[in-house]
Amino acid sequence: MRKLSTLAILLAATAFLAGARLPSQGPLPQPRPDNAQATSPASPSEKVEPPAPEEVPAPQPKPEVKAPGTSPDQPSAPPAETAKPPPTEPMQGPPLPPGKLESSQTPEETKSPAEQTLEEQHLTIEPESDAEHAECTAALKALGVVFKDAPRIDDGNGCGIDKPIIVSEALPGIKLKPEATIRCPAALALARWMRESVIPAATAALPEQGRITTVNQATAYMCRLRNGAETGKISEHARGNAIDIASFHFEKGEDVAVRSRREDATLTGAFQRTVSAAGCLYFTTVLDPESDSAHETHFHLDVIKRKGGYRYCH
């Protein structure tokens, strides 16, 4: 009986296997899900395409600039070579006389002011106000300055004084030798400097020599450039604004000459240094023997007007 049962089971299994069939299409392998995709698995019926690689933009050619009025579809002509300007040729005309400049500038205009002579600068005399001149001469009279009016001076090329005066005494009892032809503002500055600084300094430093009786001047009005040069700026002497003081004569003793006294430890040296420094209170320019070689023997004092009231004292 056991053998028959085993045989029946084998026959049944054989019949079952004979009727079974494999499916016509097996399952397709599924791609591995990316981290960026949803965590839910895709259904077998959806075809998953692999991600396309990022497209790298290809370099584009530089667009051609079309000339105005050119159709965008019309091909542009090849760029032409840059045309070189034709060589400059001299203007046609009659030949210039020898020594003439081809430029429209005159020889004077091609020079800097420092290279121009007095004649080339075409300067003019500065006019003076009648009211200001009257006020200035009244101040001179109040101080006791001895002077007289003189006719207008015009030596050409800007040299001259509109309203000159001739000073013979800088203060009462103090002669100015030789007489000085200058403008009134320069004479007034000289008188105030003498009265308020020079005389008190002399009394303190040199009492044994007595009072000052004479002021010896080297240059007053003179038509020239600065320091007597052939070219450059006009001197303030040529405008009546300057006077050079060479020495002081005292009632007793010797004259006190203006010279280099930087290392002079005497009271005479102290006197000169004091009056030189005080000069800047009255004049806008003071040059003493320590300034340069052109002023080794005198004070140069002038009343030139500068912007902002600037003064130069050395």
PDB file of C-alpha atoms in Angstrom:
ATOM      1  CA  MET A   1       0.000   0.000   0.000  1.00  0.00           C
ATOM      2  CA  ARG A   2       2.786   2.393   0.778  1.00  0.00           C
ATOM      3  CA  LYS A   3       4.413   1.846  -2.577  1.00  0.00           C
ATOM      4  CA  LEU A   4       1.112   2.530  -4.368  1.00  0.00           C
ATOM      5  CA  SER A   5       0.658   5.834  -2.488  1.00  0.00           C
ATOM      6  CA  THR A   6       4.146   7.038  -3.364  1.00  0.00           C
ATOM      7  CA  LEU A   7       3.612   6.131  -7.011  1.00  0.00           C
ATOM      8  CA  ALA A   8       0.310   8.023  -7.124  1.00  0.00           C
ATOM      9  CA  ILE A   9       2.015  11.177  -5.708  1.00  0.00           C
ATOM     10  CA  LEU A  10       4.760  11.052  -8.290  1.00  0.00           C
ATOM     11  CA  LEU A  11       2.241  10.699 -11.134  1.00  0.00           C
ATOM     12  CA  ALA A  12       0.223  13.657  -9.868  1.00  0.00           C
ATOM     13  CA  ALA A  13       3.348  15.853  -9.601  1.00  0.00           C
ATOM     14  CA  THR A  14       4.428  14.932 -13.094  1.00  0.00           C
ATOM     15  CA  ALA A  15       1.015  15.862 -14.524  1.00  0.00           C
ATOM     16  CA  PHE A  16       1.131  19.238 -12.678  1.00  0.00           C
ATOM     17  CA  LEU A  17       4.568  20.124 -13.944  1.00  0.00           C
ATOM     18  CA  ALA A  18       3.632  19.223 -17.481  1.00  0.00           C
ATOM     19  CA  GLY A  19       0.741  21.719 -17.448  1.00  0.00           C
ATOM     20  CA  ALA A  20       2.764  24.610 -15.978  1.00  0.00           C
ATOM     21  CA  ARG A  21       4.324  27.206 -18.354  1.00  0.00           C
ATOM     22  CA  LEU A  22       6.954  29.911 -17.872  1.00  0.00           C
ATOM     23  CA  PRO A  23       5.802  33.570 -18.467  1.00  0.00           C
ATOM     24  CA  SER A  24       6.552  34.966 -21.896  1.00  0.00           C
ATOM     25  CA  GLN A  25       8.513  37.940 -20.460  1.00  0.00           C
ATOM     26  CA  GLY A  26      10.509  37.940 -17.275  1.00  0.00           C
ATOM     27  CA  PRO A  27      10.802  40.948 -14.869  1.00  0.00           C
ATOM     28  CA  LEU A  28      13.132  43.834 -15.966  1.00  0.00           C
ATOM     29  CA  PRO A  29      15.926  45.014 -13.651  1.00  0.00           C
ATOM     30  CA  GLN A  30      15.015  48.271 -11.878  1.00  0.00           C
ATOM     31  CA  PRO A  31      17.540  51.208 -11.733  1.00  0.00           C
ATOM     32  CA  ARG A  32      18.927  52.192  -8.370  1.00  0.00           C
ATOM     33  CA  PRO A  33      16.996  55.180  -7.070  1.00  0.00           C
ATOM     34  CA  ASP A  34      19.029  58.476  -6.728  1.00  0.00           C
ATOM     35  CA  ASN A  35      19.192  60.346  -3.492  1.00  0.00           C
ATOM     36  CA  ALA A  36      17.516  63.347  -5.123  1.00  0.00           C
ATOM     37  CA  GLN A  37      14.503  61.215  -6.261  1.00  0.00           C
ATOM     38  CA  ALA A  38      11.527  60.421  -4.150  1.00  0.00           C
ATOM     39  CA  THR A  39      11.994  57.555  -1.748  1.00  0.00           C
ATOM     40  CA  SER A  40       8.981  55.681  -3.161  1.00  0.00           C
ATOM     41  CA  PRO A  41      10.034  53.096  -5.773  1.00  0.00           C
ATOM     42  CA  ALA A  42       8.894  53.575  -9.363  1.00  0.00           C
ATOM     43  CA  SER A  43       6.326  51.209 -10.721  1.00  0.00           C
ATOM     44  CA  PRO A  44       7.577  48.534 -13.079  1.00  0.00           C
ATOM     45  CA  SER A  45       5.482  49.911 -15.921  1.00  0.00           C
ATOM     46  CA  GLU A  46       7.280  53.328 -15.866  1.00  0.00           C
ATOM     47  CA  LYS A  47      10.462  53.536 -17.893  1.00  0.00           C
ATOM     48  CA  VAL A  48      13.068  55.459 -15.972  1.00  0.00           C
ATOM     49  CA  GLU A  49      15.414  57.475 -18.165  1.00  0.00           C
ATOM     50  CA  PRO A  50      18.915  58.182 -16.891  1.00  0.00           C
ATOM     51  CA  PRO A  51      19.544  61.904 -16.180  1.00  0.00           C
ATOM     52  CA  ALA A  52      20.965  63.812 -19.132  1.00  0.00           C
ATOM     53  CA  PRO A  53      24.413  65.340 -18.634  1.00  0.00           C
ATOM     54  CA  GLU A  54      24.494  69.093 -18.089  1.00  0.00           C
ATOM     55  CA  GLU A  55      24.939  70.988 -21.313  1.00  0.00           C
ATOM     56  CA  VAL A  56      27.986  73.226 -21.428  1.00  0.00           C
ATOM     57  CA  PRO A  57      27.262  76.376 -23.442  1.00  0.00           C
ATOM     58  CA  ALA A  58      29.506  76.598 -26.441  1.00  0.00           C
ATOM     59  CA  PRO A  59      31.360  79.961 -26.947  1.00  0.00           C
ATOM     60  CA  GLN A  60      29.423  82.228 -29.280  1.00  0.00           C
ATOM     61  CA  PRO A  61      31.168  84.348 -31.910  1.00  0.00           C
ATOM     62  CA  LYS A  62      31.255  88.134 -31.259  1.00  0.00           C
ATOM     63  CA  PRO A  63      28.378  89.741 -33.179  1.00  0.00           C
ATOM     64  CA  GLU A  64      29.455  91.974 -35.972  1.00  0.00           C
ATOM     65  CA  VAL A  65      28.542  95.624 -35.699  1.00  0.00           C
ATOM     66  CA  LYS A  66      26.562  96.607 -38.720  1.00  0.00           C
ATOM     67  CA  ALA A  67      27.033  99.966 -40.247  1.00  0.00           C
ATOM     68  CA  PRO A  68      23.997 102.269 -40.116  1.00  0.00           C
ATOM     69  CA  GLY A  69      21.587 101.469 -42.914  1.00  0.00           C
ATOM     70  CA  THR A  70      22.964  97.964 -43.534  1.00  0.00           C
ATOM     71  CA  SER A  71      20.513  95.098 -43.627  1.00  0.00           C
ATOM     72  CA  PRO A  72      21.058  92.542 -40.865  1.00  0.00           C
ATOM     73  CA  ASP A  73      21.020  89.758 -43.479  1.00  0.00           C
ATOM     74  CA  GLN A  74      23.556  91.457 -45.695  1.00  0.00           C
ATOM     75  CA  PRO A  75      27.050  90.050 -45.194  1.00  0.00           C
ATOM     76  CA  SER A  76      29.470  92.621 -43.858  1.00  0.00           C
ATOM     77  CA  ALA A  77      32.530  93.487 -45.832  1.00  0.00           C
ATOM     78  CA  PRO A  78      35.922  92.528 -44.423  1.00  0.00           C
ATOM     79  CA  PRO A  79      37.393  95.247 -42.202  1.00  0.00           C
ATOM     80  CA  ALA A  80      39.516  97.665 -44.130  1.00  0.00           C
ATOM     81  CA  GLU A  81      42.979  98.600 -42.966  1.00  0.00           C
ATOM     82  CA  THR A  82      43.146 101.702 -40.801  1.00  0.00           C
ATOM     83  CA  ALA A  83      43.913 104.575 -43.019  1.00  0.00           C
ATOM     84  CA  LYS A  84      46.959 106.575 -41.981  1.00  0.00           C
ATOM     85  CA  PRO A  85      46.614 110.352 -41.991  1.00  0.00           C
ATOM     86  CA  PRO A  86      48.434 111.948 -44.857  1.00  0.00           C
ATOM     87  CA  PRO A  87      51.713 113.605 -43.905  1.00  0.00           C
ATOM     88  CA  THR A  88      51.341 117.208 -42.864  1.00  0.00           C
ATOM     89  CA  GLU A  89      52.604 119.531 -45.507  1.00  0.00           C
ATOM     90  CA  PRO A  90      53.389 123.196 -45.001  1.00  0.00           C
ATOM     91  CA  MET A  91      50.767 125.620 -46.170  1.00  0.00           C
ATOM     92  CA  GLN A  92      51.308 126.969 -49.592  1.00  0.00           C
ATOM     93  CA  GLY A  93      52.235 130.584 -49.867  1.00  0.00           C
ATOM     94  CA  PRO A  94      55.109 132.949 -50.473  1.00  0.00           C
ATOM     95  CA  PRO A  95      58.346 132.124 -48.628  1.00  0.00           C
ATOM     96  CA  LEU A  96      58.845 133.847 -45.270  1.00  0.00           C
ATOM     97  CA  PRO A  97      61.525 136.516 -45.059  1.00  0.00           C
ATOM     98  CA  PRO A  98      64.741 135.451 -43.319  1.00  0.00           C
ATOM     99  CA  GLY A  99      64.517 135.556 -39.522  1.00  0.00           C
ATOM    100  CA  LYS A 100      60.690 135.396 -39.429  1.00  0.00           C
ATOM    101  CA  LEU A 101      58.931 132.741 -37.332  1.00  0.00           C
ATOM    102  CA  GLU A 102      56.542 130.382 -39.074  1.00  0.00           C
ATOM    103  CA  SER A 103      54.282 130.569 -35.999  1.00  0.00           C
ATOM    104  CA  SER A 104      51.851 133.422 -35.435  1.00  0.00           C
ATOM    105  CA  GLN A 105      53.549 134.104 -32.081  1.00  0.00           C
ATOM    106  CA  THR A 106      56.023 136.926 -31.749  1.00  0.00           C
ATOM    107  CA  PRO A 107      59.516 136.201 -30.384  1.00  0.00           C
ATOM    108  CA  GLU A 108      58.530 137.806 -27.052  1.00  0.00           C
ATOM    109  CA  GLU A 109      55.506 135.496 -26.667  1.00  0.00           C
ATOM    110  CA  THR A 110      57.660 132.394 -27.063  1.00  0.00           C
ATOM    111  CA  LYS A 111      59.814 133.389 -24.064  1.00  0.00           C
ATOM    112  CA  SER A 112      58.995 132.904 -20.417  1.00  0.00           C
ATOM    113  CA  PRO A 113      58.811 136.074 -18.262  1.00  0.00           C
ATOM    114  CA  ALA A 114      62.184 135.209 -16.730  1.00  0.00           C
ATOM    115  CA  GLU A 115      63.733 135.295 -20.220  1.00  0.00           C
ATOM    116  CA  GLN A 116      62.211 138.597 -21.307  1.00  0.00           C
ATOM    117  CA  THR A 117      63.984 141.922 -21.265  1.00  0.00           C
ATOM    118  CA  LEU A 118      62.328 145.033 -19.889  1.00  0.00           C
ATOM    119  CA  GLU A 119      61.435 146.143 -23.427  1.00  0.00           C
ATOM    120  CA  GLU A 120      59.814 142.812 -24.247  1.00  0.00           C
ATOM    121  CA  GLN A 121      57.463 142.872 -21.230  1.00  0.00           C
ATOM    122  CA  HIS A 122      55.358 145.856 -22.419  1.00  0.00           C
ATOM    123  CA  LEU A 123      54.662 147.113 -18.899  1.00  0.00           C
ATOM    124  CA  THR A 124      52.765 150.260 -17.947  1.00  0.00           C
ATOM    125  CA  ILE A 125      52.953 152.714 -15.054  1.00  0.00           C
ATOM    126  CA  GLU A 126      50.443 152.059 -12.302  1.00  0.00           C
ATOM    127  CA  PRO A 127      48.068 155.001 -11.741  1.00  0.00           C
ATOM    128  CA  GLU A 128      47.701 156.439  -8.228  1.00  0.00           C
ATOM    129  CA  SER A 129      44.519 157.692  -6.641  1.00  0.00           C
ATOM    130  CA  ASP A 130      44.418 161.440  -5.934  1.00  0.00           C
ATOM    131  CA  ALA A 131      42.623 160.846  -2.643  1.00  0.00           C
ATOM    132  CA  GLU A 132      45.086 158.180  -1.445  1.00  0.00           C
ATOM    133  CA  HIS A 133      48.050 160.344  -2.431  1.00  0.00           C
ATOM    134  CA  ALA A 134      46.643 163.327  -0.527  1.00  0.00           C
ATOM    135  CA  GLU A 135      46.067 161.172   2.561  1.00  0.00           C
ATOM    136  CA  CYS A 136      49.605 159.816   2.386  1.00  0.00           C
ATOM    137  CA  THR A 137      51.290 163.227   2.004  1.00  0.00           C
ATOM    138  CA  ALA A 138      49.242 164.539   4.943  1.00  0.00           C
ATOM    139  CA  ALA A 139      50.642 161.711   7.092  1.00  0.00           C
ATOM    140  CA  LEU A 140      54.192 162.614   5.980  1.00  0.00           C
ATOM    141  CA  LYS A 141      53.690 166.235   6.998  1.00  0.00           C
ATOM    142  CA  ALA A 142      52.351 165.164  10.384  1.00  0.00           C
ATOM    143  CA  LEU A 143      55.578 163.194  11.002  1.00  0.00           C
ATOM    144  CA  GLY A 144      57.751 166.129   9.933  1.00  0.00           C
ATOM    145  CA  VAL A 145      59.141 164.502   6.760  1.00  0.00           C
ATOM    146  CA  VAL A 146      60.661 167.080   4.430  1.00  0.00           C
ATOM    147  CA  PHE A 147      59.670 166.446   0.812  1.00  0.00           C
ATOM    148  CA  LYS A 148      58.326 168.059  -2.321  1.00  0.00           C
ATOM    149  CA  ASP A 149      56.095 166.913  -5.151  1.00  0.00           C
ATOM    150  CA  ALA A 150      57.652 166.178  -8.527  1.00  0.00           C
ATOM    151  CA  PRO A 151      56.261 165.865 -12.082  1.00  0.00           C
ATOM    152  CA  ARG A 152      55.115 162.502 -13.322  1.00  0.00           C
ATOM    153  CA  ILE A 153      57.990 160.234 -14.384  1.00  0.00           C
ATOM    154  CA  ASP A 154      57.669 158.057 -17.476  1.00  0.00           C
ATOM    155  CA  ASP A 155      60.904 156.504 -18.692  1.00  0.00           C
ATOM    156  CA  GLY A 156      59.130 153.960 -20.898  1.00  0.00           C
ATOM    157  CA  ASN A 157      58.745 150.194 -20.612  1.00  0.00           C
ATOM    158  CA  GLY A 158      56.748 150.564 -17.396  1.00  0.00           C
ATOM    159  CA  CYS A 159      59.451 152.522 -15.561  1.00  0.00           C
ATOM    160  CA  GLY A 160      58.060 155.555 -13.797  1.00  0.00           C
ATOM    161  CA  ILE A 161      55.977 157.023 -10.995  1.00  0.00           C
ATOM    162  CA  ASP A 162      52.543 158.533 -11.452  1.00  0.00           C
ATOM    163  CA  LYS A 163      52.829 160.859  -8.434  1.00  0.00           C
ATOM    164  CA  PRO A 164      56.477 161.024  -7.310  1.00  0.00           C
ATOM    165  CA  ILE A 165      57.872 162.946  -4.359  1.00  0.00           C
ATOM    166  CA  ILE A 166      61.457 163.913  -3.524  1.00  0.00           C
ATOM    167  CA  VAL A 167      62.394 163.322   0.128  1.00  0.00           C
ATOM    168  CA  SER A 168      65.284 165.281   1.625  1.00  0.00           C
ATOM    169  CA  GLU A 169      64.716 164.530   5.362  1.00  0.00           C
ATOM    170  CA  ALA A 170      63.396 161.149   6.536  1.00  0.00           C
ATOM    171  CA  LEU A 171      62.361 162.769   9.828  1.00  0.00           C
ATOM    172  CA  PRO A 172      62.980 166.216  11.299  1.00  0.00           C
ATOM    173  CA  GLY A 173      66.758 166.670  11.717  1.00  0.00           C
ATOM    174  CA  ILE A 174      67.598 163.377   9.941  1.00  0.00           C
ATOM    175  CA  LYS A 175      68.746 163.999   6.400  1.00  0.00           C
ATOM    176  CA  LEU A 176      68.308 161.486   3.586  1.00  0.00           C
ATOM    177  CA  LYS A 177      71.430 161.561   1.412  1.00  0.00           C
ATOM    178  CA  PRO A 178      71.214 161.809  -1.464  1.00  0.00           C
ATOM    179  CA  GLU A 179      67.645 162.998  -1.843  1.00  0.00           C
ATOM    180  CA  ALA A 180      65.362 160.138  -2.763  1.00  0.00           C
ATOM    181  CA  THR A 181      62.733 160.151  -5.508  1.00  0.00           C
ATOM    182  CA  ILE A 182      60.101 157.615  -4.471  1.00  0.00           C
ATOM    183  CA  ARG A 183      56.368 157.124  -4.071  1.00  0.00           C
ATOM    184  CA  CYS A 184      54.684 158.478  -0.965  1.00  0.00           C
ATOM    185  CA  PRO A 185      53.846 155.026   0.552  1.00  0.00           C
ATOM    186  CA  ALA A 186      57.554 154.097   0.515  1.00  0.00           C
ATOM    187  CA  ALA A 187      58.517 157.401   2.162  1.00  0.00           C
ATOM    188  CA  LEU A 188      55.840 156.919   4.831  1.00  0.00           C
ATOM    189  CA  ALA A 189      57.069 153.384   5.629  1.00  0.00           C
ATOM    190  CA  LEU A 190      60.640 154.717   5.909  1.00  0.00           C
ATOM    191  CA  ALA A 191      59.611 157.514   8.293  1.00  0.00           C
ATOM    192  CA  ARG A 192      57.629 155.171  10.565  1.00  0.00           C
ATOM    193  CA  TRP A 193      60.429 152.582  10.624  1.00  0.00           C
ATOM    194  CA  MET A 194      62.969 155.260  11.574  1.00  0.00           C
ATOM    195  CA  ARG A 195      60.767 156.871  14.239  1.00  0.00           C
ATOM    196  CA  GLU A 196      59.389 153.724  15.897  1.00  0.00           C
ATOM    197  CA  SER A 197      62.241 151.197  15.521  1.00  0.00           C
ATOM    198  CA  VAL A 198      65.582 152.565  14.294  1.00  0.00           C
ATOM    199  CA  ILE A 199      65.885 155.556  16.642  1.00  0.00           C
ATOM    200  CA  PRO A 200      64.823 153.614  19.799  1.00  0.00           C
ATOM    201  CA  ALA A 201      67.214 150.744  18.899  1.00  0.00           C
ATOM    202  CA  ALA A 202      70.100 153.175  18.364  1.00  0.00           C
ATOM    203  CA  THR A 203      69.371 154.903  21.681  1.00  0.00           C
ATOM    204  CA  ALA A 204      69.440 151.558  23.499  1.00  0.00           C
ATOM    205  CA  ALA A 205      72.435 150.009  21.739  1.00  0.00           C
ATOM    206  CA  LEU A 206      74.687 152.987  20.928  1.00  0.00           C
ATOM    207  CA  PRO A 207      73.904 155.824  23.337  1.00  0.00           C
ATOM    208  CA  GLU A 208      77.523 157.041  23.367  1.00  0.00           C
ATOM    209  CA  GLN A 209      77.310 157.865  19.634  1.00  0.00           C
ATOM    210  CA  GLY A 210      74.526 160.356  20.084  1.00  0.00           C
ATOM    211  CA  ARG A 211      71.558 160.713  17.803  1.00  0.00           C
ATOM    212  CA  ILE A 212      71.261 159.684  14.152  1.00  0.00           C
ATOM    213  CA  THR A 213      71.716 162.700  11.884  1.00  0.00           C
ATOM    214  CA  THR A 214      71.808 161.133   8.400  1.00  0.00           C
ATOM    215  CA  VAL A 215      70.509 158.078   6.595  1.00  0.00           C
ATOM    216  CA  ASN A 216      72.640 157.262   3.556  1.00  0.00           C
ATOM    217  CA  GLN A 217      70.650 155.624   0.771  1.00  0.00           C
ATOM    218  CA  ALA A 218      72.196 153.755  -2.147  1.00  0.00           C
ATOM    219  CA  THR A 219      69.258 153.534  -4.554  1.00  0.00           C
ATOM    220  CA  ALA A 220      65.770 154.969  -4.738  1.00  0.00           C
ATOM    221  CA  TYR A 221      63.981 155.291  -8.097  1.00  0.00           C
ATOM    222  CA  MET A 222      65.896 153.622 -10.924  1.00  0.00           C
ATOM    223  CA  CYS A 223      64.646 152.091 -14.176  1.00  0.00           C
ATOM    224  CA  ARG A 224      65.945 148.519 -14.189  1.00  0.00           C
ATOM    225  CA  LEU A 225      65.093 144.877 -13.600  1.00  0.00           C
ATOM    226  CA  ARG A 226      65.626 143.136 -10.277  1.00  0.00           C
ATOM    227  CA  ASN A 227      69.271 143.031  -9.177  1.00  0.00           C
ATOM    228  CA  GLY A 228      70.210 144.818 -12.398  1.00  0.00           C
ATOM    229  CA  ALA A 229      69.675 141.675 -14.487  1.00  0.00           C
ATOM    230  CA  GLU A 230      69.127 141.805 -18.253  1.00  0.00           C
ATOM    231  CA  THR A 231      65.996 139.637 -18.139  1.00  0.00           C
ATOM    232  CA  GLY A 232      63.355 138.867 -15.532  1.00  0.00           C
ATOM    233  CA  LYS A 233      60.877 140.791 -13.396  1.00  0.00           C
ATOM    234  CA  ILE A 234      60.955 144.549 -13.112  1.00  0.00           C
ATOM    235  CA  SER A 235      62.525 145.964  -9.947  1.00  0.00           C
ATOM    236  CA  GLU A 236      60.386 147.819  -7.419  1.00  0.00           C
ATOM    237  CA  HIS A 237      62.974 150.583  -7.720  1.00  0.00           C
ATOM    238  CA  ALA A 238      61.649 151.141 -11.255  1.00  0.00           C
ATOM    239  CA  ARG A 239      58.175 151.785  -9.803  1.00  0.00           C
ATOM    240  CA  GLY A 240      59.256 154.044  -6.936  1.00  0.00           C
ATOM    241  CA  ASN A 241      58.331 151.466  -4.290  1.00  0.00           C
ATOM    242  CA  ALA A 242      61.833 150.702  -2.974  1.00  0.00           C
ATOM    243  CA  ILE A 243      64.799 152.285  -1.240  1.00  0.00           C
ATOM    244  CA  ASP A 244      68.196 150.822  -0.306  1.00  0.00           C
ATOM    245  CA  ILE A 245      69.767 151.915   3.002  1.00  0.00           C
ATOM    246  CA  ALA A 246      73.586 151.702   3.105  1.00  0.00           C
ATOM    247  CA  SER A 247      74.502 153.268   6.470  1.00  0.00           C
ATOM    248  CA  PHE A 248      73.479 155.438   9.428  1.00  0.00           C
ATOM    249  CA  HIS A 249      75.529 158.490  10.419  1.00  0.00           C
ATOM    250  CA  PHE A 250      75.564 159.378  14.118  1.00  0.00           C
ATOM    251  CA  GLU A 251      76.213 162.679  15.810  1.00  0.00           C
ATOM    252  CA  LYS A 252      79.372 161.220  17.400  1.00  0.00           C
ATOM    253  CA  GLY A 253      81.585 158.370  16.290  1.00  0.00           C
ATOM    254  CA  GLU A 254      81.748 156.502  12.988  1.00  0.00           C
ATOM    255  CA  ASP A 255      78.982 155.559  10.604  1.00  0.00           C
ATOM    256  CA  VAL A 256      77.298 152.231  11.170  1.00  0.00           C
ATOM    257  CA  ALA A 257      77.490 150.565   7.763  1.00  0.00           C
ATOM    258  CA  VAL A 258      75.071 147.847   6.788  1.00  0.00           C
ATOM    259  CA  ARG A 259      77.071 144.653   6.285  1.00  0.00           C
ATOM    260  CA  SER A 260      77.012 141.011   7.293  1.00  0.00           C
ATOM    261  CA  ARG A 261      76.660 140.948  11.066  1.00  0.00           C
ATOM    262  CA  ARG A 262      75.194 137.516  11.758  1.00  0.00           C
ATOM    263  CA  GLU A 263      78.186 136.575  13.912  1.00  0.00           C
ATOM    264  CA  ASP A 264      78.742 140.093  15.270  1.00  0.00           C
ATOM    265  CA  ALA A 265      78.393 139.762  19.047  1.00  0.00           C
ATOM    266  CA  THR A 266      78.699 143.519  19.699  1.00  0.00           C
ATOM    267  CA  LEU A 267      75.898 145.975  20.368  1.00  0.00           C
ATOM    268  CA  THR A 268      76.405 147.327  16.850  1.00  0.00           C
ATOM    269  CA  GLY A 269      75.574 143.882  15.486  1.00  0.00           C
ATOM    270  CA  ALA A 270      72.553 143.691  17.769  1.00  0.00           C
ATOM    271  CA  PHE A 271      71.414 147.121  16.528  1.00  0.00           C
ATOM    272  CA  GLN A 272      71.559 146.068  12.858  1.00  0.00           C
ATOM    273  CA  ARG A 273      69.807 142.751  13.415  1.00  0.00           C
ATOM    274  CA  THR A 274      67.083 144.518  15.414  1.00  0.00           C
ATOM    275  CA  VAL A 275      66.294 147.168  12.802  1.00  0.00           C
ATOM    276  CA  SER A 276      66.399 144.557  10.023  1.00  0.00           C
ATOM    277  CA  ALA A 277      63.815 142.392  11.779  1.00  0.00           C
ATOM    278  CA  ALA A 278      61.664 145.417  12.640  1.00  0.00           C
ATOM    279  CA  GLY A 279      61.619 146.508   9.007  1.00  0.00           C
ATOM    280  CA  CYS A 280      59.051 143.808   8.235  1.00  0.00           C
ATOM    281  CA  LEU A 281      56.523 145.691  10.379  1.00  0.00           C
ATOM    282  CA  TYR A 282      56.541 148.575   7.888  1.00  0.00           C
ATOM    283  CA  PHE A 283      57.738 147.185   4.537  1.00  0.00           C
ATOM    284  CA  THR A 284      56.430 144.163   2.634  1.00  0.00           C
ATOM    285  CA  THR A 285      59.956 143.182   1.535  1.00  0.00           C
ATOM    286  CA  VAL A 286      63.144 143.357   3.598  1.00  0.00           C
ATOM    287  CA  LEU A 287      66.393 141.944   2.221  1.00  0.00           C
ATOM    288  CA  ASP A 288      69.510 142.284   4.366  1.00  0.00           C
ATOM    289  CA  PRO A 289      73.165 141.256   3.878  1.00  0.00           C
ATOM    290  CA  GLU A 290      72.347 137.707   4.961  1.00  0.00           C
ATOM    291  CA  SER A 291      69.806 137.180   2.147  1.00  0.00           C
ATOM    292  CA  ASP A 292      72.100 136.967  -0.898  1.00  0.00           C
ATOM    293  CA  SER A 293      75.228 138.374  -2.495  1.00  0.00           C
ATOM    294  CA  ALA A 294      73.313 141.200  -4.202  1.00  0.00           C
ATOM    295  CA  HIS A 295      72.481 142.762  -0.819  1.00  0.00           C
ATOM    296  CA  GLU A 296      75.756 142.373   1.091  1.00  0.00           C
ATOM    297  CA  THR A 297      76.143 146.126   1.670  1.00  0.00           C
ATOM    298  CA  HIS A 298      72.608 147.444   2.238  1.00  0.00           C
ATOM    299  CA  PHE A 299      69.015 146.870   3.272  1.00  0.00           C
ATOM    300  CA  HIS A 300      66.535 146.585   0.416  1.00  0.00           C
ATOM    301  CA  LEU A 301      63.139 147.860   1.598  1.00  0.00           C
ATOM    302  CA  ASP A 302      60.012 147.998  -0.570  1.00  0.00           C
ATOM    303  CA  VAL A 303      56.222 148.236  -0.317  1.00  0.00           C
ATOM    304  CA  ILE A 304      55.133 145.932  -3.134  1.00  0.00           C
ATOM    305  CA  LYS A 305      51.565 144.682  -2.677  1.00  0.00           C
ATOM    306  CA  ARG A 306      51.084 140.907  -2.546  1.00  0.00           C
ATOM    307  CA  LYS A 307      47.962 138.792  -2.329  1.00  0.00           C
ATOM    308  CA  GLY A 308      46.759 138.221   1.210  1.00  0.00           C
ATOM    309  CA  GLY A 309      49.149 140.812   2.656  1.00  0.00           C
ATOM    310  CA  TYR A 310      52.059 138.351   2.362  1.00  0.00           C
ATOM    311  CA  ARG A 311      55.496 139.742   3.334  1.00  0.00           C
ATOM    312  CA  TYR A 312      58.981 138.490   2.526  1.00  0.00           C
ATOM    313  CA  CYS A 313      61.686 139.355   5.056  1.00  0.00           C
ATOM    314  CA  HIS A 314      65.169 137.917   5.184  1.00  0.00           C
TER     315      HIS A 314
END
